[in-house]
Short mmCIF file of C-alpha atoms in Angstrom, two decimals:
data_model
loop_
_atom_site.label_atom_id
_atom_site.label_comp_id
_atom_site.label_asym_id
_atom_site.label_seq_id
_atom_site.Cartn_x
_atom_site.Cartn_y
_atom_site.Cartn_z
CA UNK R 263 126.63 43.63 54.00
CA UNK R 264 127.71 42.18 58.19
CA UNK R 265 124.70 40.59 59.96
CA UNK R 266 124.22 40.05 63.29
CA UNK R 267 124.00 36.47 64.76
CA UNK R 268 121.55 35.30 67.22
CA UNK R 269 123.46 35.55 70.51
CA UNK R 270 124.02 39.17 69.26
CA UNK R 271 120.65 39.58 68.52
CA UNK R 272 119.51 38.97 71.86
CA UNK R 273 122.68 41.26 73.31
CA UNK R 274 121.29 44.15 72.05
CA UNK R 275 117.66 43.84 73.17
CA UNK R 276 118.91 43.32 76.70
CA UNK R 277 121.05 46.82 76.37
CA UNK R 278 117.10 48.16 76.09
CA UNK R 279 115.61 46.97 79.25
CA UNK R 280 116.40 49.25 82.03
CA UNK R 281 116.56 48.18 85.67
CA UNK R 282 113.15 47.73 87.44
CA UNK R 283 111.57 46.41 84.48
CA UNK R 284 109.00 43.71 84.35
CA UNK R 285 109.55 42.20 81.06
CA UNK R 286 107.66 38.87 79.92
CA UNK R 287 110.43 37.15 76.85
CA UNK R 288 108.52 34.73 74.62
CA UNK R 289 109.23 31.53 72.87
CA UNK R 290 112.48 30.44 71.17
CA UNK R 291 114.89 33.33 70.35
CA UNK R 292 113.29 35.53 72.54
CA UNK R 293 114.29 33.40 75.88
CA UNK R 294 117.80 33.95 75.11
CA UNK R 295 117.42 37.72 75.89
CA UNK R 296 118.03 36.35 79.66
CA UNK R 297 121.51 35.58 79.36
CA UNK R 298 122.74 39.16 78.24
CA UNK R 299 120.57 40.71 81.17
CA UNK R 300 123.56 42.08 83.77
CA UNK R 301 123.82 40.52 86.98
CA UNK R 302 124.62 44.13 88.52
CA UNK R 303 120.56 45.19 87.24
CA UNK R 304 117.38 44.15 89.19
CA UNK R 305 114.77 42.87 86.17
CA UNK R 306 111.47 40.93 86.74
CA UNK R 307 111.19 38.31 84.91
CA UNK R 308 107.80 36.46 84.00
CA UNK R 309 106.79 33.84 81.92
CA UNK R 310 102.89 33.64 81.56
CA UNK R 311 102.47 29.81 83.47
CA UNK R 312 102.78 31.82 86.50
CA UNK R 313 105.92 32.97 87.65
CA UNK R 314 107.94 36.10 88.70
CA UNK R 315 111.31 36.76 89.18
CA UNK R 316 112.24 33.61 87.30
CA UNK R 317 115.84 32.61 87.02
CA UNK R 318 117.78 30.21 84.75
CA UNK R 319 117.85 26.59 83.67
CA UNK R 320 118.65 24.47 87.24
CA UNK R 321 121.96 22.91 86.62
CA UNK R 322 121.73 19.06 85.60
CA UNK R 323 119.77 16.40 88.12
CA UNK R 324 117.75 19.69 89.64
CA UNK R 325 114.67 20.14 87.50
CA UNK R 326 111.93 20.28 89.00
CA UNK R 327 108.77 19.36 87.04
CA UNK R 328 107.06 21.21 88.88
CA UNK R 329 108.86 24.40 88.00
CA UNK R 330 108.83 25.71 84.26
CA UNK R 331 108.72 27.95 82.12
CA UNK R 332 105.87 28.96 78.94
CA UNK R 333 108.05 26.98 76.73
CA UNK R 334 107.78 24.01 79.55
CA UNK R 335 111.45 24.00 80.16
CA UNK R 336 112.53 23.51 83.74
CA UNK R 337 113.69 26.83 84.99
CA UNK R 338 114.56 28.26 89.13
CA UNK R 339 112.67 31.09 91.00
CA UNK R 340 115.10 33.74 92.21
CA UNK R 341 115.33 34.97 95.80
CA UNK R 342 111.72 36.88 95.82
CA UNK R 343 110.10 35.30 93.17
CA UNK R 344 106.76 34.48 93.42
CA UNK R 345 104.07 31.97 91.64
CA UNK R 346 100.59 32.79 90.51
CA UNK R 347 97.66 31.61 88.91
CA UNK R 348 96.58 32.49 85.12
CA UNK R 349 94.16 34.64 85.92
CA UNK R 350 96.56 36.87 87.80
CA UNK R 351 99.26 35.72 85.33
CA UNK R 352 97.38 37.75 82.39
CA UNK R 353 95.74 40.54 84.35
CA UNK R 354 100.15 41.19 84.45
CA UNK R 355 99.34 41.73 80.92
CA UNK R 356 96.18 42.83 79.73
CA UNK R 357 96.13 44.93 83.19
CA UNK R 358 98.89 46.52 81.71
CA UNK R 359 101.33 45.73 84.13
CA UNK R 360 104.49 44.18 81.96
CA UNK R 361 106.65 46.55 80.73
CA UNK R 362 108.07 45.37 77.96
CA UNK R 363 107.69 41.85 76.17
CA UNK R 364 110.20 40.51 73.65
CA UNK R 365 107.99 37.88 70.82
CA UNK R 366 109.56 36.48 67.37
CA UNK R 367 107.12 37.00 64.84
CA UNK R 368 106.68 35.83 60.96
CA UNK R 369 105.44 39.32 59.89
CA UNK R 370 105.51 42.88 61.45
CA UNK R 371 103.79 45.57 59.42
CA UNK R 372 105.46 48.53 59.42
CA UNK R 373 102.66 50.20 61.26
CA UNK R 374 102.98 47.34 64.58
CA UNK R 375 100.98 44.84 63.20
CA UNK R 376 101.68 41.54 64.67
CA UNK R 377 101.52 38.13 63.06
CA UNK R 378 103.39 35.90 65.14
CA UNK R 379 101.15 33.14 65.25
CA UNK R 380 99.87 30.95 62.41
CA UNK R 381 100.76 31.12 59.09
CA UNK R 382 97.25 30.09 57.97
CA UNK R 383 98.20 26.95 56.54
CA UNK R 384 95.14 24.94 55.79
CA UNK R 385 96.63 21.41 56.81
CA UNK R 386 98.12 23.32 60.55
CA UNK R 387 96.81 22.14 63.61
CA UNK R 388 96.17 26.22 64.76
CA UNK R 389 97.56 27.00 68.30
CA UNK R 390 97.69 30.91 69.62
CA UNK R 391 98.57 30.17 74.08
CA UNK R 392 99.29 33.89 75.42
CA UNK R 393 101.22 35.20 72.07
CA UNK R 394 97.36 37.47 71.42
CA UNK R 395 97.37 38.54 75.18
CA UNK R 396 101.58 39.46 75.27
CA UNK R 397 100.56 41.65 72.38
CA UNK R 398 98.10 43.78 73.74
CA UNK R 399 99.31 43.73 76.73
CA UNK R 400 102.83 45.12 77.54
CA UNK R 401 103.37 48.36 77.50
CA UNK R 402 105.79 48.04 74.98
CA UNK R 403 105.92 45.05 72.43
CA UNK R 404 110.06 43.86 71.13
CA UNK R 405 110.71 42.06 68.13
CA UNK R 406 112.92 39.38 68.28
CA UNK R 407 113.69 37.98 65.19
CA UNK R 408 115.76 38.47 61.60
CA UNK R 409 115.37 41.15 58.91
CA UNK R 410 113.90 38.32 56.31
CA UNK R 411 113.21 35.07 55.85
CA UNK R 412 115.65 32.23 55.22
CA UNK R 413 114.41 32.53 51.49
CA UNK R 414 114.88 36.07 51.77
CA UNK R 415 111.51 38.27 52.41
CA UNK R 416 111.44 41.34 53.99
CA UNK R 417 109.71 40.22 57.69
CA UNK R 418 109.29 44.34 57.70
CA UNK R 419 106.35 44.41 55.53
CA UNK R 420 104.38 47.39 54.45
CA UNK R 421 100.88 45.26 55.20
CA UNK R 422 100.57 41.64 57.46
CA UNK R 423 99.90 39.06 54.95
CA UNK R 424 99.60 36.52 57.70
CA UNK R 425 97.23 36.07 60.04
CA UNK R 426 97.07 38.77 62.45
CA UNK R 427 98.06 38.16 66.28
CA UNK R 428 97.30 42.29 67.51
CA UNK R 429 97.00 45.56 65.23
CA UNK R 430 99.46 48.72 66.25
CA UNK R 431 100.80 46.75 69.24
CA UNK R 432 104.79 46.76 68.38
CA UNK R 433 106.50 49.84 69.23
CA UNK R 434 110.53 48.25 68.33
CA UNK R 435 111.74 45.26 65.89
CA UNK R 436 115.40 44.35 66.85
CA UNK R 437 116.87 42.49 63.98
CA UNK R 438 120.31 40.98 62.66
CA UNK R 439 120.88 44.21 60.70
CA UNK R 440 119.34 46.93 62.33
CA UNK R 441 116.62 47.88 65.09
CA UNK R 442 113.27 50.16 63.61
CA UNK R 443 111.00 52.10 65.41
CA UNK R 444 107.04 51.19 64.51
CA UNK R 445 104.43 53.39 64.52
CA UNK R 446 101.91 55.38 63.21
CA UNK R 447 104.33 57.22 60.91
CA UNK R 448 105.37 53.86 59.16
CA UNK R 449 109.25 52.32 60.06
CA UNK R 450 112.06 54.92 60.93
CA UNK R 451 115.65 53.17 61.48
CA UNK R 452 116.88 53.62 65.25
CA UNK R 453 120.27 52.28 64.36
CA UNK R 454 122.28 49.72 61.31
CA UNK R 455 124.68 46.84 62.09
CA UNK R 456 127.45 48.77 61.28
CA UNK R 457 128.37 48.08 57.38
CA UNK R 458 124.58 47.94 56.94
CA UNK R 459 123.75 51.50 55.28
CA UNK R 460 120.22 52.87 54.85
CA UNK R 461 120.02 52.14 51.06
CA UNK R 462 120.71 48.23 51.54
CA UNK R 463 117.65 48.23 54.72
CA UNK R 464 115.59 49.97 52.38
CA UNK R 465 116.02 47.99 49.14
CA UNK R 466 116.10 44.64 51.27
CA UNK R 467 112.18 46.25 53.42
CA UNK R 468 110.47 47.96 50.12
CA UNK R 469 109.63 50.34 52.96
CA UNK R 470 110.95 54.29 52.45
CA UNK R 471 112.83 54.01 55.51
CA UNK R 472 114.41 57.27 56.95
CA UNK R 473 116.67 57.80 60.06
CA UNK R 474 115.36 59.13 63.13
CA UNK R 475 117.08 62.18 63.76
CA UNK S 473 81.44 16.49 110.52
CA UNK S 474 82.22 17.24 107.40
CA UNK S 475 84.62 15.32 105.58
CA UNK S 476 86.11 15.75 101.29
CA UNK S 477 88.74 13.63 101.74
CA UNK S 478 88.17 10.64 99.72
CA UNK S 479 90.76 7.60 99.40
CA UNK S 480 90.41 6.04 96.39
CA UNK S 481 90.75 7.65 93.19
CA UNK S 482 87.93 5.09 91.18
CA UNK S 483 84.88 6.44 93.76
CA UNK S 484 85.47 9.98 93.33
CA UNK S 485 84.88 9.78 89.04
CA UNK S 486 82.41 7.27 89.52
CA UNK S 487 79.72 10.09 88.53
CA UNK S 488 80.94 11.77 85.42
CA UNK S 489 78.39 10.89 82.80
CA UNK S 490 79.19 10.55 79.43
CA UNK S 491 79.36 13.56 77.58
CA UNK S 492 80.12 16.09 80.57
CA UNK S 493 82.15 18.90 79.87
CA UNK S 494 85.54 18.12 82.28
CA UNK S 495 88.51 20.51 83.18
CA UNK S 496 91.48 19.62 83.38
CA UNK S 497 94.02 21.05 85.71
CA UNK S 498 97.80 21.55 84.37
CA UNK S 499 100.32 23.72 82.05
CA UNK S 500 101.77 20.62 79.63
CA UNK S 501 102.27 18.47 82.65
CA UNK S 502 102.65 20.62 85.75
CA UNK S 503 99.16 20.37 87.20
CA UNK S 504 98.24 17.50 85.24
CA UNK S 505 96.25 14.69 88.37
CA UNK S 506 97.30 12.42 85.98
CA UNK S 507 96.01 9.88 88.70
CA UNK S 508 92.17 11.15 88.20
CA UNK S 509 92.14 10.40 84.20
CA UNK S 510 93.29 7.10 84.36
CA UNK S 511 90.64 6.93 87.35
CA UNK S 512 88.46 8.84 84.53
CA UNK S 513 90.01 6.62 81.15
CA UNK S 514 88.89 2.85 83.69
CA UNK S 515 85.41 4.59 84.58
CA UNK S 516 84.58 4.77 80.67
CA UNK S 517 82.65 8.52 80.69
CA UNK S 518 82.78 8.90 76.63
CA UNK S 519 81.83 12.11 74.71
CA UNK S 520 83.72 14.39 76.71
CA UNK S 521 84.30 17.62 75.87
CA UNK S 522 87.67 18.65 78.04
CA UNK S 523 88.85 22.53 78.85
CA UNK S 524 92.75 22.17 79.54
CA UNK S 525 95.57 24.44 78.25
CA UNK S 526 96.92 22.50 75.83
CA UNK S 527 95.61 19.11 74.22
CA UNK S 528 97.91 16.43 75.91
CA UNK S 529 101.73 15.84 76.06
CA UNK S 530 103.04 12.26 75.77
CA UNK S 531 101.21 9.43 75.99
CA UNK S 532 100.21 10.32 80.13
CA UNK S 533 97.03 12.37 81.24
CA UNK S 534 95.42 14.05 79.14
CA UNK S 535 97.07 12.57 76.47
CA UNK S 536 95.47 9.28 77.17
CA UNK S 537 92.53 9.97 77.33
CA UNK S 538 92.30 11.84 74.14
CA UNK S 539 94.54 8.44 72.80
CA UNK S 540 91.29 6.11 74.85
CA UNK S 541 88.96 8.47 72.20
CA UNK S 542 86.78 9.68 75.22
CA UNK S 543 86.80 12.83 74.08
CA UNK S 544 84.95 14.66 71.44
CA UNK S 545 85.88 18.35 72.17
CA UNK S 546 89.04 20.45 73.23
CA UNK S 547 88.52 23.86 74.50
CA UNK S 548 92.18 25.18 74.47
CA UNK S 549 94.87 27.48 73.80
CA UNK S 550 98.20 25.43 72.52
CA UNK S 551 97.07 21.65 71.69
CA UNK S 552 100.52 21.88 68.96
CA UNK S 553 103.24 20.70 70.67
CA UNK S 554 106.12 18.14 70.01
CA UNK S 555 104.50 15.24 72.13
CA UNK S 556 101.28 16.19 71.17
CA UNK S 557 101.07 13.55 69.14
CA UNK S 558 97.82 11.25 70.56
CA UNK S 559 95.71 14.88 69.85
CA UNK S 560 97.16 15.71 66.58
CA UNK S 561 96.35 11.67 65.38
CA UNK S 562 92.94 12.48 66.15
CA UNK S 563 92.42 15.81 64.90
CA UNK S 564 94.08 14.79 61.51
CA UNK S 565 91.94 12.24 61.45
CA UNK S 566 88.55 14.48 61.99
CA UNK S 567 87.68 13.01 65.16
CA UNK S 568 87.81 15.77 68.00
CA UNK S 569 86.59 18.90 67.43
CA UNK S 570 89.23 22.22 68.83
CA UNK S 571 87.98 25.65 70.03
CA UNK S 572 91.13 27.04 70.03
CA UNK S 573 90.52 30.38 72.84
CA UNK S 574 93.78 32.85 73.79
CA UNK S 575 95.78 31.77 76.86
CA UNK S 576 94.28 34.66 78.48
CA UNK S 577 91.18 35.50 77.05
CA UNK S 578 90.66 30.96 78.09
CA UNK S 579 91.56 32.28 81.58
CA UNK S 580 89.68 35.21 81.74
CA UNK S 581 86.54 32.87 80.92
CA UNK S 582 86.31 30.58 83.22
CA UNK S 583 87.68 32.90 85.97
CA UNK S 584 84.19 34.51 84.49
CA UNK S 585 81.71 31.48 85.21
CA UNK S 586 83.28 31.12 88.73
CA UNK S 587 82.79 34.40 88.80
CA UNK S 588 79.08 34.88 87.93
CA UNK S 589 79.70 36.94 85.70
CA UNK S 590 77.46 37.00 82.15
CA UNK S 591 80.16 37.71 80.10
CA UNK S 592 83.25 39.58 79.30
CA UNK S 593 84.69 42.38 77.15
CA UNK S 594 88.75 41.57 76.22
CA UNK S 595 90.75 43.44 74.10
CA UNK S 596 92.48 39.78 73.43
CA UNK S 597 92.10 38.69 70.17
CA UNK S 598 90.57 42.18 69.03
CA UNK S 599 90.88 41.85 65.05
CA UNK S 600 92.02 38.83 64.85
CA UNK S 601 90.87 35.58 63.09
CA UNK S 602 89.85 34.20 66.52
CA UNK S 603 87.85 36.90 67.44
CA UNK S 604 85.88 37.04 63.89
CA UNK S 605 81.80 37.17 63.70
CA UNK S 606 82.14 38.33 67.03
CA UNK S 607 80.69 40.94 69.24
CA UNK S 608 83.16 44.23 69.62
CA UNK S 609 82.40 47.27 71.50
CA UNK S 610 85.20 50.13 72.07
CA UNK S 611 85.24 51.51 75.10
CA UNK S 612 87.18 54.71 76.06
CA UNK S 613 88.85 54.34 73.20
CA UNK S 614 90.08 50.48 73.22
CA UNK S 615 88.37 48.22 71.49
CA UNK S 616 86.92 44.87 73.40
CA UNK S 617 85.92 41.64 72.25
CA UNK S 618 82.59 39.73 73.75
CA UNK S 619 83.87 36.66 75.80
CA UNK S 620 81.14 34.07 77.45
CA UNK S 621 82.67 32.01 80.77
CA UNK S 622 83.85 28.39 80.16
CA UNK S 623 81.54 26.56 83.03
CA UNK S 624 82.11 22.88 83.14
CA UNK S 625 80.38 19.86 85.27
CA UNK S 626 83.55 18.83 86.99
CA UNK S 627 86.17 19.93 86.93
CA UNK S 628 89.88 17.97 88.12
CA UNK S 629 92.68 19.71 89.43
CA UNK S 630 96.03 19.27 90.87
CA UNK S 631 97.22 20.48 94.09
CA UNK S 632 100.28 19.99 96.60
CA UNK S 633 97.99 19.82 100.37
CA UNK S 634 94.86 19.70 101.59
CA UNK S 635 92.69 19.33 104.41
CA UNK S 636 89.13 17.72 105.11
CA UNK S 637 87.60 20.73 104.38
CA UNK S 638 88.70 21.35 100.90
CA UNK S 639 91.76 23.88 101.65
CA UNK S 640 94.51 24.16 99.01
CA UNK S 641 97.39 25.32 98.35
CA UNK S 642 99.81 24.42 95.04
CA UNK S 643 103.28 23.68 93.86
CA UNK S 644 105.12 26.31 91.77
CA UNK S 645 103.48 26.72 88.63
CA UNK S 646 101.36 23.46 89.03
CA UNK S 647 99.09 26.08 90.06
CA UNK S 648 98.70 27.64 86.85
CA UNK S 649 94.80 26.91 85.91
CA UNK S 650 93.69 24.63 89.22
CA UNK S 651 92.09 27.90 91.08
CA UNK S 652 89.67 29.29 88.42
CA UNK S 653 88.95 25.72 87.05
CA UNK S 654 87.71 25.07 90.97
CA UNK S 655 85.84 28.05 91.09
CA UNK S 656 83.98 27.06 86.96
CA UNK S 657 82.65 23.64 88.52
CA UNK S 658 79.50 22.08 89.74
CA UNK S 659 82.01 19.97 91.12
CA UNK S 660 85.69 20.26 91.78
CA UNK S 661 87.56 17.55 92.60
CA UNK S 662 91.46 17.98 93.32
CA UNK S 663 94.04 15.22 93.93
CA UNK S 664 96.40 16.28 96.54
CA UNK S 665 99.95 14.41 97.67
CA UNK S 666 98.61 14.60 101.00
CA UNK S 667 95.56 15.45 103.40
CA UNK S 668 96.53 17.58 106.18
CA UNK S 669 94.61 17.90 109.04
CA UNK S 670 92.45 20.58 109.47
CA UNK S 671 94.33 24.07 111.00
CA UNK S 672 97.64 22.55 110.03
CA UNK S 673 97.62 24.93 106.12
CA UNK S 674 98.76 27.89 106.88
CA UNK S 675 94.66 30.29 106.90
CA UNK S 676 96.78 33.20 104.66
CA UNK S 677 98.38 30.84 102.19
CA UNK S 678 95.22 28.78 101.57
CA UNK S 679 95.49 29.45 97.88
CA UNK S 680 91.62 27.84 96.78
CA UNK S 681 89.38 28.21 99.57
CA UNK S 682 87.22 25.11 100.46
CA UNK S 683 83.95 26.75 99.43
CA UNK S 684 85.09 26.08 95.87
CA UNK S 685 86.23 22.36 96.63
CA UNK S 686 83.95 19.36 96.34
CA UNK S 687 86.21 16.02 97.16
CA UNK S 688 90.07 15.82 97.92
CA UNK S 689 91.76 12.72 97.50
CA UNK S 690 95.00 11.66 98.49
CA UNK S 691 97.78 10.40 95.88
CA UNK S 692 98.86 8.00 98.35
CA UNK S 693 96.56 6.89 99.27
CA UNK S 694 95.05 6.69 103.16
CA UNK S 695 98.20 7.00 105.56
#
C-alpha cells in the first residue's frame, strides 16, 4: 500500500490552510507544516509562548534566546508580527480567535476525542503544556499523524484508551493514507492516497468508514 | 521621591522566608531571571513552592534552585523536557511535589489572582483527568471547570528595561508570564538589563505599569 512520507503529510495539511487564517502549529511534525505554506499567501502563525506572525528559523549565528517558539527553538518574527503575554496568548485560543490548530496525537476517536498528552504510563513524569487549551480553543483542530503506531495499531479508534486531552474537539485528521473527517456521525473518509482502497482503511482501523460524497 | 530601583541582587531577595510561594517568570530559559534565582539560592530560603511554566532547564536558573534542594513543590504545565534532569531526579526520588496545570489555566489562574477574582470557569481540561473531582458547570451549552486563583508571596521576573517607579517593558518572547506574575504576587521583584530615567519609557508602550512592581534591580549593577 502506498503511503505519504512525513514531508508529504505536512504539505497536504498546508494545502487546506487558507489565506488570512490564524494558525497554531503544534510541536513535532505539525511544526513542519510551516515549510509548505505558499509564499504568496499571508497566513498568521501564532506561537503560544507569545508571538503572532512567526517566521522561519533564523540563519546560523542569528539566533536570539529571547525569540523562541513553543518548542523552545529559535525563530524569527515577520514584519507586522507582535509579542504578547501568556494571558493574551491563551485568550486567543480559549476565546475562539484562532482559526486552525494542527496537533499531533497518540489517539483520536471517531467522534473527535483527542489523546495527545499522556500515555498513562505509571512511571512517566506528566506534562501537558498548552495541549488542552489548543484542543478546546481553536475553531478547527486538525490532527496530523500516521494512521498506525509502529506496532501497527490504528491511532484512529472507536474510543480512546489513553487519557483524554479534550472531548469532541478534532474535526479532521491528516494521515499517511488519507484524510478523515470526524464528528457526531463518526469518522468519514475525505480522500485516500492514490493506491489506497476504502477496504484497506476499514481493515486498518476496524471502523465502518464511508467516503464523504 | 519614590525609587524602587536597587543595585544589589542579594538585598532584594533577603526577606524571602522559608516556605514562601514564589512565582518565577520565564518560558524555558526565555525570561528566566537567572541572577535573582542565584541570589535566592545564596540567600538560602527552603521549602519553597515555585510557580513557573516549566521545572527548570539545564543547570542554571530554576534548575539550579531545584538542584540546591530548596523547592518543596512545583506548580507548572510542562516539567518534563530533554534538559529537566534536576527536576526529574528530585521528582523520581519523591523529594518534590508536582501540581500539573494546563498552560492556559496556569496563565488564567495567575491572572485571576492579580485581578482580584475569586475563581474562574475555564473550558480547558473539561472531561480530562486534570479536572477530575473539580466542580463543573454548563453555561450556554459549553462545559467549564471551576479553577481557583494562584497567588504568590513573591514574583521574580525578568524584563528588558524599567524605571524607578517600576514601569517595565520586555524583550520579545521573554515577556511570557512576567506581566501576569507581576500582578499576582504581594511583592514583585523585576530584574532588568537597564534602569532608565522616568519618562524614557514610552507611556503608550509600557507593558507592566509600576503599580504592580515593588523592586527593580539592574543586571549590570549601578552605572
